[in-house]
Tab-separated table of C-alpha atoms in Angstrom:
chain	number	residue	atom	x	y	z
A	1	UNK	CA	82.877	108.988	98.543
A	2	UNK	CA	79.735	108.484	97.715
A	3	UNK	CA	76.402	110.360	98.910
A	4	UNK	CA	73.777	108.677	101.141
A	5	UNK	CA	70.592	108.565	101.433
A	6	UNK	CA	68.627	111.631	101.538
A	7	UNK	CA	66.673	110.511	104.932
A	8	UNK	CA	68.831	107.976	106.443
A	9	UNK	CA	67.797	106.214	109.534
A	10	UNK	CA	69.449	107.996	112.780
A	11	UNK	CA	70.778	106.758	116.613
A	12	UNK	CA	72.908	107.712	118.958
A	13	UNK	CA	75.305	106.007	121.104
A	14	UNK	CA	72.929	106.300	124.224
A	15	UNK	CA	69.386	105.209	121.994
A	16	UNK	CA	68.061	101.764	122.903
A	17	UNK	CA	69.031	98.765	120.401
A	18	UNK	CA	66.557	98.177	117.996
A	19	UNK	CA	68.458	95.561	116.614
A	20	UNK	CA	69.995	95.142	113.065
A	21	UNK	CA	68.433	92.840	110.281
A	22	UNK	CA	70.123	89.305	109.250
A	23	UNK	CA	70.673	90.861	105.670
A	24	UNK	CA	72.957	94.109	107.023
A	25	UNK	CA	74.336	91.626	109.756
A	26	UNK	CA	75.502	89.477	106.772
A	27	UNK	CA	76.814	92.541	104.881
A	28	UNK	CA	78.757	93.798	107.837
A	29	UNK	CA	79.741	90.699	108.330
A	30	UNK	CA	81.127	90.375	104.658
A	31	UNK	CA	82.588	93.849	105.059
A	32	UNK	CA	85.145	92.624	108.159
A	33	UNK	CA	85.833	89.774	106.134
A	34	UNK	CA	86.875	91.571	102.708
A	35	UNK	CA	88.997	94.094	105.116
A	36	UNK	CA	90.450	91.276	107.611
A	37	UNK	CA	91.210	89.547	104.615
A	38	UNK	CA	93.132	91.643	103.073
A	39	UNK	CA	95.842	91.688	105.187
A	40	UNK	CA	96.166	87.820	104.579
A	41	UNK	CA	96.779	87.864	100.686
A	42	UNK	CA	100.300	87.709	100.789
A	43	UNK	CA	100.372	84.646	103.227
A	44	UNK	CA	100.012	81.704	101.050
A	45	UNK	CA	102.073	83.490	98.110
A	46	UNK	CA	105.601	84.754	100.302
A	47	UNK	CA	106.973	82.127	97.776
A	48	UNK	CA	105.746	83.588	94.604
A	49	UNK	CA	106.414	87.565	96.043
A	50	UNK	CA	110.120	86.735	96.205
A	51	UNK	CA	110.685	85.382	93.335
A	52	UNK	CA	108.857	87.721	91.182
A	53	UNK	CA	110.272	90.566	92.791
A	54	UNK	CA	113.619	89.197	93.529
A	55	UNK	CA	114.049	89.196	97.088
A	56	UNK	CA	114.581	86.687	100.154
A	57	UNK	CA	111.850	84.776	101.610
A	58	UNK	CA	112.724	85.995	105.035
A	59	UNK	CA	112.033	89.788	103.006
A	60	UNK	CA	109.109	88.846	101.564
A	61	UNK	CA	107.823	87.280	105.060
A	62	UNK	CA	108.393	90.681	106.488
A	63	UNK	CA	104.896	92.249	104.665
A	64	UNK	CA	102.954	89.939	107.229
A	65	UNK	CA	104.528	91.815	109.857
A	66	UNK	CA	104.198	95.125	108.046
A	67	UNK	CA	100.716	94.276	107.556
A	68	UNK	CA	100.025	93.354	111.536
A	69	UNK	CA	102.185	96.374	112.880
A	70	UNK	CA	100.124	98.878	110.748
A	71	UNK	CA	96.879	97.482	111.196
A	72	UNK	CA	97.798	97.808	115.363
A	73	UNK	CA	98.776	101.802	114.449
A	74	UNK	CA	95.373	101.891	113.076
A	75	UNK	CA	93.682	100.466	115.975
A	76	UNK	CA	95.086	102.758	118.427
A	77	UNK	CA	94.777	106.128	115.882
A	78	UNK	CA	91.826	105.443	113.974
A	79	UNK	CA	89.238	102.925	116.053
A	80	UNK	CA	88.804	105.156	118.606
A	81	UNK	CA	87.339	107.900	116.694
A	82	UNK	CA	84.033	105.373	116.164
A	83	UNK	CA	83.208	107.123	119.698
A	84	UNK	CA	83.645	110.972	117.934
A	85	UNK	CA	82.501	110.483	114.298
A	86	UNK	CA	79.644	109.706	112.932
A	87	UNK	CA	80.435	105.677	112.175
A	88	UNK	CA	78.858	105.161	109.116
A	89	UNK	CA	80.577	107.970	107.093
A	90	UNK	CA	83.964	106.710	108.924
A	91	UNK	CA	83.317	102.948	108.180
A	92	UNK	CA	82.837	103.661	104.200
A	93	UNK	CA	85.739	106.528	104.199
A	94	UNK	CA	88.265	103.487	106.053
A	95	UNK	CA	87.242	101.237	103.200
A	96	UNK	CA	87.673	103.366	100.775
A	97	UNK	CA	91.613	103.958	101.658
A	98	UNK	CA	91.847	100.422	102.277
A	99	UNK	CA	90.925	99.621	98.592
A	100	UNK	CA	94.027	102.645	97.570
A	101	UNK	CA	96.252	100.327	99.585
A	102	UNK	CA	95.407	96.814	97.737
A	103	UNK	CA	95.281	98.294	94.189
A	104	UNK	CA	98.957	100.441	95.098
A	105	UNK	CA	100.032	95.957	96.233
A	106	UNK	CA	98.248	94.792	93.100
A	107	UNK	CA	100.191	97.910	90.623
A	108	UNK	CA	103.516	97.295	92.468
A	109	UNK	CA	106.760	96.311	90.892
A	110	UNK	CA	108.828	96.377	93.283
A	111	UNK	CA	109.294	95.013	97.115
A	112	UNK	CA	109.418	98.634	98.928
A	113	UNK	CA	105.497	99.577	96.806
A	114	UNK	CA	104.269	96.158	98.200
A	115	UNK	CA	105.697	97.387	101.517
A	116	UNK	CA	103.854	100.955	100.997
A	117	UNK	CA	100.343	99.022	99.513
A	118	UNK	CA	100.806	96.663	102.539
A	119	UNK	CA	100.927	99.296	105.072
A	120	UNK	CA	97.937	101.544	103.693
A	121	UNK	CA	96.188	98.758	103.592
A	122	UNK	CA	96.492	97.735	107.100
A	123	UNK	CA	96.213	100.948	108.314
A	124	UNK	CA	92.846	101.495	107.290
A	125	UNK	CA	91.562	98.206	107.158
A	126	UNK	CA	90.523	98.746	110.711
A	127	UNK	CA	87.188	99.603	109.403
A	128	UNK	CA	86.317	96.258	110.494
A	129	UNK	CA	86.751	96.981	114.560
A	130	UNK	CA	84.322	99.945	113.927
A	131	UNK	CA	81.668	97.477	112.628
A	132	UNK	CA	82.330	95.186	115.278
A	133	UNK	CA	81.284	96.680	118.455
A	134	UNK	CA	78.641	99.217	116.010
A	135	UNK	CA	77.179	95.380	115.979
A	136	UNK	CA	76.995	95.109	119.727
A	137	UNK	CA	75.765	98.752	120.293
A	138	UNK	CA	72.929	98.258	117.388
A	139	UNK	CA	71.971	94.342	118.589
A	140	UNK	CA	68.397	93.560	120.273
A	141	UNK	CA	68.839	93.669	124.176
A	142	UNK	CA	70.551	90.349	125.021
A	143	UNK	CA	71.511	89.613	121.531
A	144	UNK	CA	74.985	91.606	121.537
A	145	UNK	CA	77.026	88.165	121.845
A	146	UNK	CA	74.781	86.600	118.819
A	147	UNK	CA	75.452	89.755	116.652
A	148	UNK	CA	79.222	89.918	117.635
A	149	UNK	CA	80.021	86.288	116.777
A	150	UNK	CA	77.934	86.542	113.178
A	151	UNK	CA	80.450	89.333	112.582
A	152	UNK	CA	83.272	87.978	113.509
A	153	UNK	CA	82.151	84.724	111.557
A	154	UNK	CA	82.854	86.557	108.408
A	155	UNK	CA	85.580	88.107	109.475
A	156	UNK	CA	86.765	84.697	109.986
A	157	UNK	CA	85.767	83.335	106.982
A	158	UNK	CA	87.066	86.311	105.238
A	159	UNK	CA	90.883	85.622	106.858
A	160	UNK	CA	90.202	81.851	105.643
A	161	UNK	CA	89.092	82.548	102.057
A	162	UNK	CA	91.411	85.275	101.434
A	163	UNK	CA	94.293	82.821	102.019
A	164	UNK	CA	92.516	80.417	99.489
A	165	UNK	CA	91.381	82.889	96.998
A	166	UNK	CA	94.729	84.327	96.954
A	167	UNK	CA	96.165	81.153	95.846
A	168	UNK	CA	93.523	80.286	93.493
A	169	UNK	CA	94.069	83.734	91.549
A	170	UNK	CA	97.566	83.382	91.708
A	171	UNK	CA	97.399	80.447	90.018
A	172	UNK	CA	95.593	81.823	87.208
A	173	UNK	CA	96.696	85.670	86.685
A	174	UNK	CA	99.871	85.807	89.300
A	175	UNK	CA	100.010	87.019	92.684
A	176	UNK	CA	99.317	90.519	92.506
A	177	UNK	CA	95.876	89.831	90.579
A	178	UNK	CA	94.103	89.307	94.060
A	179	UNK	CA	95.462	92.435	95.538
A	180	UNK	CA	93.688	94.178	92.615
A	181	UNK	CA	90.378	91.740	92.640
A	182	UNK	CA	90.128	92.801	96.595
A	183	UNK	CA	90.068	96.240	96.169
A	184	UNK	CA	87.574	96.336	93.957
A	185	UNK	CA	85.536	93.904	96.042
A	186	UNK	CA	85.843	96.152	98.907
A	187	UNK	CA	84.674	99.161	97.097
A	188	UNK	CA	81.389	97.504	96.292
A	189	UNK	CA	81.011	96.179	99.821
A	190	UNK	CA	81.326	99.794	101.117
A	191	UNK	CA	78.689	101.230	98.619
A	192	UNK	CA	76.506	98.967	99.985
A	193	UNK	CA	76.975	99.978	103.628
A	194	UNK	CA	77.015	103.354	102.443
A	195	UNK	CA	73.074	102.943	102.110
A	196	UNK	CA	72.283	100.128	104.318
A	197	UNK	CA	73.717	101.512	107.696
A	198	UNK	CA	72.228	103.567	109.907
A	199	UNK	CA	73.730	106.837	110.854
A	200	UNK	CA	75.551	106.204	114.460
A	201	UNK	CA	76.584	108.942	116.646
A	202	UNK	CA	77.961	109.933	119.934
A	203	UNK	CA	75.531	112.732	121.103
A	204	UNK	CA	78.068	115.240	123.336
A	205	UNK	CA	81.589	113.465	121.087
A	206	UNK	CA	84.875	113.733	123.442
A	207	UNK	CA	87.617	116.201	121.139
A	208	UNK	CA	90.464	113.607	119.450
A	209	UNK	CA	92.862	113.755	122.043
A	210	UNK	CA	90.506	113.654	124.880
A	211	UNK	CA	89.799	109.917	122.889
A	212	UNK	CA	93.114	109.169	122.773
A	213	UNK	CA	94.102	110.134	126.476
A	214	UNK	CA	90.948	107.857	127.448
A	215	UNK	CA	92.557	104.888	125.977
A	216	UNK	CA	94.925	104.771	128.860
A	217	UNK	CA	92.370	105.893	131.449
A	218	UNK	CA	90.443	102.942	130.473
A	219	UNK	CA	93.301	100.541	130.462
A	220	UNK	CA	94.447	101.518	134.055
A	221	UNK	CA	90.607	101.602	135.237
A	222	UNK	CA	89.487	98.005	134.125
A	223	UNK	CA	92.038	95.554	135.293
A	224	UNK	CA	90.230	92.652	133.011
A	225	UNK	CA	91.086	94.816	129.754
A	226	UNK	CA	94.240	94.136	130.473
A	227	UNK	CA	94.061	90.662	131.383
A	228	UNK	CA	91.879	90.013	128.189
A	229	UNK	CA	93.704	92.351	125.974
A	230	UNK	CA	97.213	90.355	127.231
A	231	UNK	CA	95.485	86.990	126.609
A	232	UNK	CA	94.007	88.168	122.990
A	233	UNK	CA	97.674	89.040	121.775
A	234	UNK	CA	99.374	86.068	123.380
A	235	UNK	CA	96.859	83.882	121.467
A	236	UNK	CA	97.197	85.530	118.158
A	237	UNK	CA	100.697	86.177	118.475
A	238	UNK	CA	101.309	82.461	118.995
A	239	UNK	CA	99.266	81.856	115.764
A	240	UNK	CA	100.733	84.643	113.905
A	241	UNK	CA	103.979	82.368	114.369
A	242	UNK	CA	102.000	79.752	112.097
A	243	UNK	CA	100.800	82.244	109.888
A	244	UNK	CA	103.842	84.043	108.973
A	245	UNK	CA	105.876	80.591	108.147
A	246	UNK	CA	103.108	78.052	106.864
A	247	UNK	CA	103.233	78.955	103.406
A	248	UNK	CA	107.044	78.352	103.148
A	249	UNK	CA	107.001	75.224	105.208
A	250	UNK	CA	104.295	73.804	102.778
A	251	UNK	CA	106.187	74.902	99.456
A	252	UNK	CA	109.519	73.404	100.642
A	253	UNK	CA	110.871	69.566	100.390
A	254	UNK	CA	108.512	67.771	102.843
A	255	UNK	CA	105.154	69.223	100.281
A	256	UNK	CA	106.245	71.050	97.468
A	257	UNK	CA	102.915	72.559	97.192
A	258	UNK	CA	101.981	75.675	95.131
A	259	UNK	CA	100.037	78.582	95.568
A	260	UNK	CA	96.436	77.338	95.219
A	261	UNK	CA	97.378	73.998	97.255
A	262	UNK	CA	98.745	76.576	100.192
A	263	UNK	CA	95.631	78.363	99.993
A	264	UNK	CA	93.382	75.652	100.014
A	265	UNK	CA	94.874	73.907	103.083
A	266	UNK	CA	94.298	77.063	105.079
A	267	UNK	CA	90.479	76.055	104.402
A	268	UNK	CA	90.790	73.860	107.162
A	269	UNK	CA	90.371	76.671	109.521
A	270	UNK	CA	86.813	77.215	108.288
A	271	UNK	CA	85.175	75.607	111.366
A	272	UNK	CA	86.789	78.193	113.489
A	273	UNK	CA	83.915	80.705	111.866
A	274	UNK	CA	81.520	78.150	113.246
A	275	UNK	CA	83.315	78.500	116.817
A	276	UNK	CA	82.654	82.531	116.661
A	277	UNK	CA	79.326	82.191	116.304
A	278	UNK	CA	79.015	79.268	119.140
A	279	UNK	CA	81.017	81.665	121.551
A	280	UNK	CA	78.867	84.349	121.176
A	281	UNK	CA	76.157	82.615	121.948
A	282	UNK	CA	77.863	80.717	124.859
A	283	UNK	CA	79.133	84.278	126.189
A	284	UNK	CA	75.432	85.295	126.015
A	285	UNK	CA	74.190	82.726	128.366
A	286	UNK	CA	77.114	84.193	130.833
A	287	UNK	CA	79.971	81.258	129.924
A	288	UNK	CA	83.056	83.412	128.824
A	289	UNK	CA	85.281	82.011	131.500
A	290	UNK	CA	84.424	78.372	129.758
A	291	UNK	CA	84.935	78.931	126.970
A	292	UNK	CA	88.199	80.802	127.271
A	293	UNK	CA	89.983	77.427	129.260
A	294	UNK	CA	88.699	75.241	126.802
A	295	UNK	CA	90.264	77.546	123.569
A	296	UNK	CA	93.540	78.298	125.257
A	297	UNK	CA	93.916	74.559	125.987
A	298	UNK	CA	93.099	73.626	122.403
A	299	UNK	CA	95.363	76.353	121.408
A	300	UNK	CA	98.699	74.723	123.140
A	301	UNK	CA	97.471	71.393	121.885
A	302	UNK	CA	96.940	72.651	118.363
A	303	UNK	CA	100.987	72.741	118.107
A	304	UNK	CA	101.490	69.080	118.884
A	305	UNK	CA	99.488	68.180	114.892
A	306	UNK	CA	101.538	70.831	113.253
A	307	UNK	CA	104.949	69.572	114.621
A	308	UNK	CA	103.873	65.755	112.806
A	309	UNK	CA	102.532	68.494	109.940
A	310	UNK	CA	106.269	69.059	109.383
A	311	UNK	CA	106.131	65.209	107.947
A	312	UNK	CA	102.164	64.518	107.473
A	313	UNK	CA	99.828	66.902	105.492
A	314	UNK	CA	97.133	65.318	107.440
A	315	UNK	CA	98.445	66.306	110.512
A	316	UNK	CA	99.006	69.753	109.279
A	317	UNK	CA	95.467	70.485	108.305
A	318	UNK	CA	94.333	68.803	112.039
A	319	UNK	CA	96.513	71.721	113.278
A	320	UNK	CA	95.290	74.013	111.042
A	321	UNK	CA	91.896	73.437	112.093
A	322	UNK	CA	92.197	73.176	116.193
A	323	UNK	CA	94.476	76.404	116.043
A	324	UNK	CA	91.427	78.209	114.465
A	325	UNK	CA	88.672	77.215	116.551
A	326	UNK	CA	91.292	77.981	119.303
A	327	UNK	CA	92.127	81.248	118.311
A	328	UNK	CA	88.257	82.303	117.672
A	329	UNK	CA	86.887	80.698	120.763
A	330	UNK	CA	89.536	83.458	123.157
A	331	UNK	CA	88.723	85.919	121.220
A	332	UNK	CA	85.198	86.366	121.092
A	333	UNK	CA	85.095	85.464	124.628
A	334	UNK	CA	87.528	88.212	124.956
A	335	UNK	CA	85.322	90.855	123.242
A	336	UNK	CA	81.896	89.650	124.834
A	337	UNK	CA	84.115	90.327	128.395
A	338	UNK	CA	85.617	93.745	127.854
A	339	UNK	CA	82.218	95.128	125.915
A	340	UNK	CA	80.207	95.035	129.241
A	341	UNK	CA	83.089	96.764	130.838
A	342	UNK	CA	82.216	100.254	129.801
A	343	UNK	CA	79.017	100.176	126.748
A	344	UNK	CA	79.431	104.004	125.938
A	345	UNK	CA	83.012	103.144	124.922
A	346	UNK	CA	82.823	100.357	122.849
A	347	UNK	CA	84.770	101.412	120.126
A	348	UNK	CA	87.514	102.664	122.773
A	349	UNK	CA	87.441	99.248	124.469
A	350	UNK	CA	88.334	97.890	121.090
A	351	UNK	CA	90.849	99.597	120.075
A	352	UNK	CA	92.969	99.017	123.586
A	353	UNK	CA	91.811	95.644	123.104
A	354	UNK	CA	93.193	95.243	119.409
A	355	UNK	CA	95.756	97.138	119.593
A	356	UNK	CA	97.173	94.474	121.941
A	357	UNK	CA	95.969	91.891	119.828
A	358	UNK	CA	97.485	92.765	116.647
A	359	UNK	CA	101.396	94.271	118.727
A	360	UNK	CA	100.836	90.121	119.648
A	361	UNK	CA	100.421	89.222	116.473
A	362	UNK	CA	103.899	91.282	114.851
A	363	UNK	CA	105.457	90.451	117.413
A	364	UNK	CA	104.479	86.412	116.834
A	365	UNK	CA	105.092	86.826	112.807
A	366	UNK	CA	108.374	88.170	113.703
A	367	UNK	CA	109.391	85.302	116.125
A	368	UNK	CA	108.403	83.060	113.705
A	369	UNK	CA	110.098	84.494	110.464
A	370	UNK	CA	113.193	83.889	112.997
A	371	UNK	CA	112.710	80.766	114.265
A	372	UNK	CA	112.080	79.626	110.417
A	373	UNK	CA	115.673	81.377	109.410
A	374	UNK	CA	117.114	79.838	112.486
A	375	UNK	CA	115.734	76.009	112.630
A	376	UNK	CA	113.056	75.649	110.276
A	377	UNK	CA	109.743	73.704	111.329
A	378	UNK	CA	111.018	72.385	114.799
A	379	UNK	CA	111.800	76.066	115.325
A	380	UNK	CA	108.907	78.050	114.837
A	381	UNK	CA	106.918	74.842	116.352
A	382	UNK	CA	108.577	75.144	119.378
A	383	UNK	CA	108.210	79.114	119.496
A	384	UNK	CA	104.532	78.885	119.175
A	385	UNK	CA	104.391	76.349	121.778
A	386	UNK	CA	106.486	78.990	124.171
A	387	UNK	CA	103.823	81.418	123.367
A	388	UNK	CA	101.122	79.501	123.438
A	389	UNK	CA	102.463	78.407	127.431
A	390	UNK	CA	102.717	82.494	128.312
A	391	UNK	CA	99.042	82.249	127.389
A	392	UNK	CA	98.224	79.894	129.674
A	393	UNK	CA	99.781	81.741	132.404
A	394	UNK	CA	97.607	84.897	131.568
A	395	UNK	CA	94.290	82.687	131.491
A	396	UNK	CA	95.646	82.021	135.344
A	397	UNK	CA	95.795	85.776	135.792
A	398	UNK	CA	92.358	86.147	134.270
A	399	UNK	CA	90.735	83.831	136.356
A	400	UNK	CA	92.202	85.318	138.881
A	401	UNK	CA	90.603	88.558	138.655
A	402	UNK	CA	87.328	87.084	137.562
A	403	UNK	CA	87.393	85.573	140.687
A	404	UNK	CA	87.718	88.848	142.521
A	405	UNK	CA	84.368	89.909	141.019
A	406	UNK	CA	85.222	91.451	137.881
A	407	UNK	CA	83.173	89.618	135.593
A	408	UNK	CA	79.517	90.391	134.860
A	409	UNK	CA	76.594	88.451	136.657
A	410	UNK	CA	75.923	85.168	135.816
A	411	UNK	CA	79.530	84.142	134.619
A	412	UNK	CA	80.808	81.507	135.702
């Protein structure tokens, strides 16, 4: 790892928020991207993994959920500590393993390395939930939604272009060329932070288990954790059931598409980055509860234009791009609502939160790599649609509780 500064700047978890510059906003924001992202490579190029490594599709569709189950592990073991270690040193040392994992993908020859490279890197990928609420904590006083949603823009973004870029190298040096392009990118990115950051710090840190028993002291003392946390995994796990499927959909008989084609449909989703940013800002004026009925309704209807995608690209790529801006506008609502919950445990908040998100999103890729083996595209459309109902019914439970008081003045 590489050394710091000799005088870096210094807070704590209880200093006020000075706020954080639009340059190190943007590089955080690139950092989630480059380690969101690379969990995504291997969507648009399932195809091209089978055949060069001679396995089923169904087997190669089993590294998304590889990928989602290990980044959850990493949530629940390795967020948390953002509240014990100094977050700075921890974001750069995540990165750093993350970077092992995609070059181990990009070096592999056969399916059970990918498997390994997969893991690692989801496992430490997680780097990007400490950034996320180290965003909120650092943000100007009443800017925390603003700085959240410009973070999770390019973490967006980062999801988007990694299915595209994927493609796009594929297409010229095979598919493990990205895995090996990404790690080096992420190295960079992390020598950057390494000097940009400030050095963050709990001042009296809990011990590691006392974090981890928290976790579930938090979850039973904050009732709208739970609701958010159940209607974050619902929504990603019913677009997880897209993700996992998509790419073998497209390359089949209805669009015989290749890699680059894949990955530039899943540009469509771009405008969801411009729905982060939007949401925070809406969750700043008090509007989470909005926001949230209007994205989980968009959500269900998303699954309507990818059933007629089945037949219609054009219809596909509507999909694509309401199931986005769905999935973005719950989710940063989500984050906005369980960050005023308890600010002195951000990064503890988070990683209940995502851990719930991502267990939603294996279990979605899972149900979906199914439904695909079982009944192809009316299948998995009708699975996502199930899902995408169960969401609905926790947005009712939500409201429910927001109703009973527990959301922050000036919601509505």
């Amino acid at each position: 790892m590489p050394s710091g500064p000799s005088t870096p700047p210094s807070h704590d978890a209880s200093a006020p928020a000075a706020g954080l510059s639009l340059p190190v906003l943007l590089l955080m924001a690139t950092a989630c991207g480059l380690c969101a992202g690379a969990n995504y490579f291997n969507q648009p190029l399932l195809h091209s993994i089978a055949v060069h490594l001679g396995v089923g599709e169904a087997t190669a569709a089993l590294t998304v959920t590889i990928a989602q189950v290990s980044y959850a592990a990493g949530l629940l073991l390795l967020v948390p500590l953002g509240d014990k270690l100094e977050r700075r040193r921890l974001i750069v040392g995540l990165m750093v393993l993350a970077a092992c994992g995609l070059f181990l993908s990009g070096f592999a020859d056969s399916f059970g390395a990918l498997a390994a490279g997969t893991l690692m890197t989801g496992l430490f990928s997680v780097a990007a939930q400490v950034l996320v609420p180290m965003a909120a904590t650092l943000a100007a006083p009443g800017r925390s939604g603003r700085a959240v949603g410009l973070v999770m823009s390019g973490l967006l973004v980062g999801i988007l272009a990694a299915r595209s870029v994927a493609g796009l190298l594929s297409g010229i040096g095979g598919w493990s060329l990205v895995y090996r392009v990404g790690g080096i990118a992420i190295l960079i990115v992390a020598l950057a932070l390494w000097f940009v950051l400030p050095t963050l710090r709990t001042p009296h840190p809990p011990s590691y288990l006392q974090v981890l028993r928290s976790l579930g002291t938090l979850a039973r003392r904050h009732p709208r954790l739970r609701s958010r946390a159940l209607l974050g995994g619902l929504s990603f796990g019913s677009v997880s059931v897209l993700f996992s499927t998509m790419a073998l959909m497209l390359a089949g008989p209805a669009h015989r598409l290749g890699d680059a084609q894949i990955g530039l449909v899943g540009l469509a989703g771009v405008a969801g980055a411009l729905m982060a940013n939007w949401a925070g800002r809406m969750a700043d004026r008090g509007h989470e509860q909005w926001t949230t009925r209007a994205s989980v309704a968009l959500l269900l209807a998303s699954w309507a234009a990818l059933w007629l995608g089945g037949a219609s690209l054009v219809w596909f790529i509507v999909g694509v791009l309401a199931i986005d801006l769905a999935l973005q506008g719950v989710h940063i609502s989500n984050q906005n609502v369980i960050y005023a919950l308890a600010p002195e445990a951000r990064s503890r908040l988070n990683a209940v939160y995502m851990t719930s998100y991502f267990a939603g999103a294996a279990l979605g890729s899972a149900l979906g790599s199914a439904a695909w083996q079982h009944g192809g595209w009316g299948a998995t459309c009708a699975v996502g649609t199930a899902v995408a109902l169960a969401n609905g019914a926790a947005l009712w439970h939500d409201a429910r509780l927001a109703g009973r008081g527990g959301v922050r003045p000036g919601a509505v």
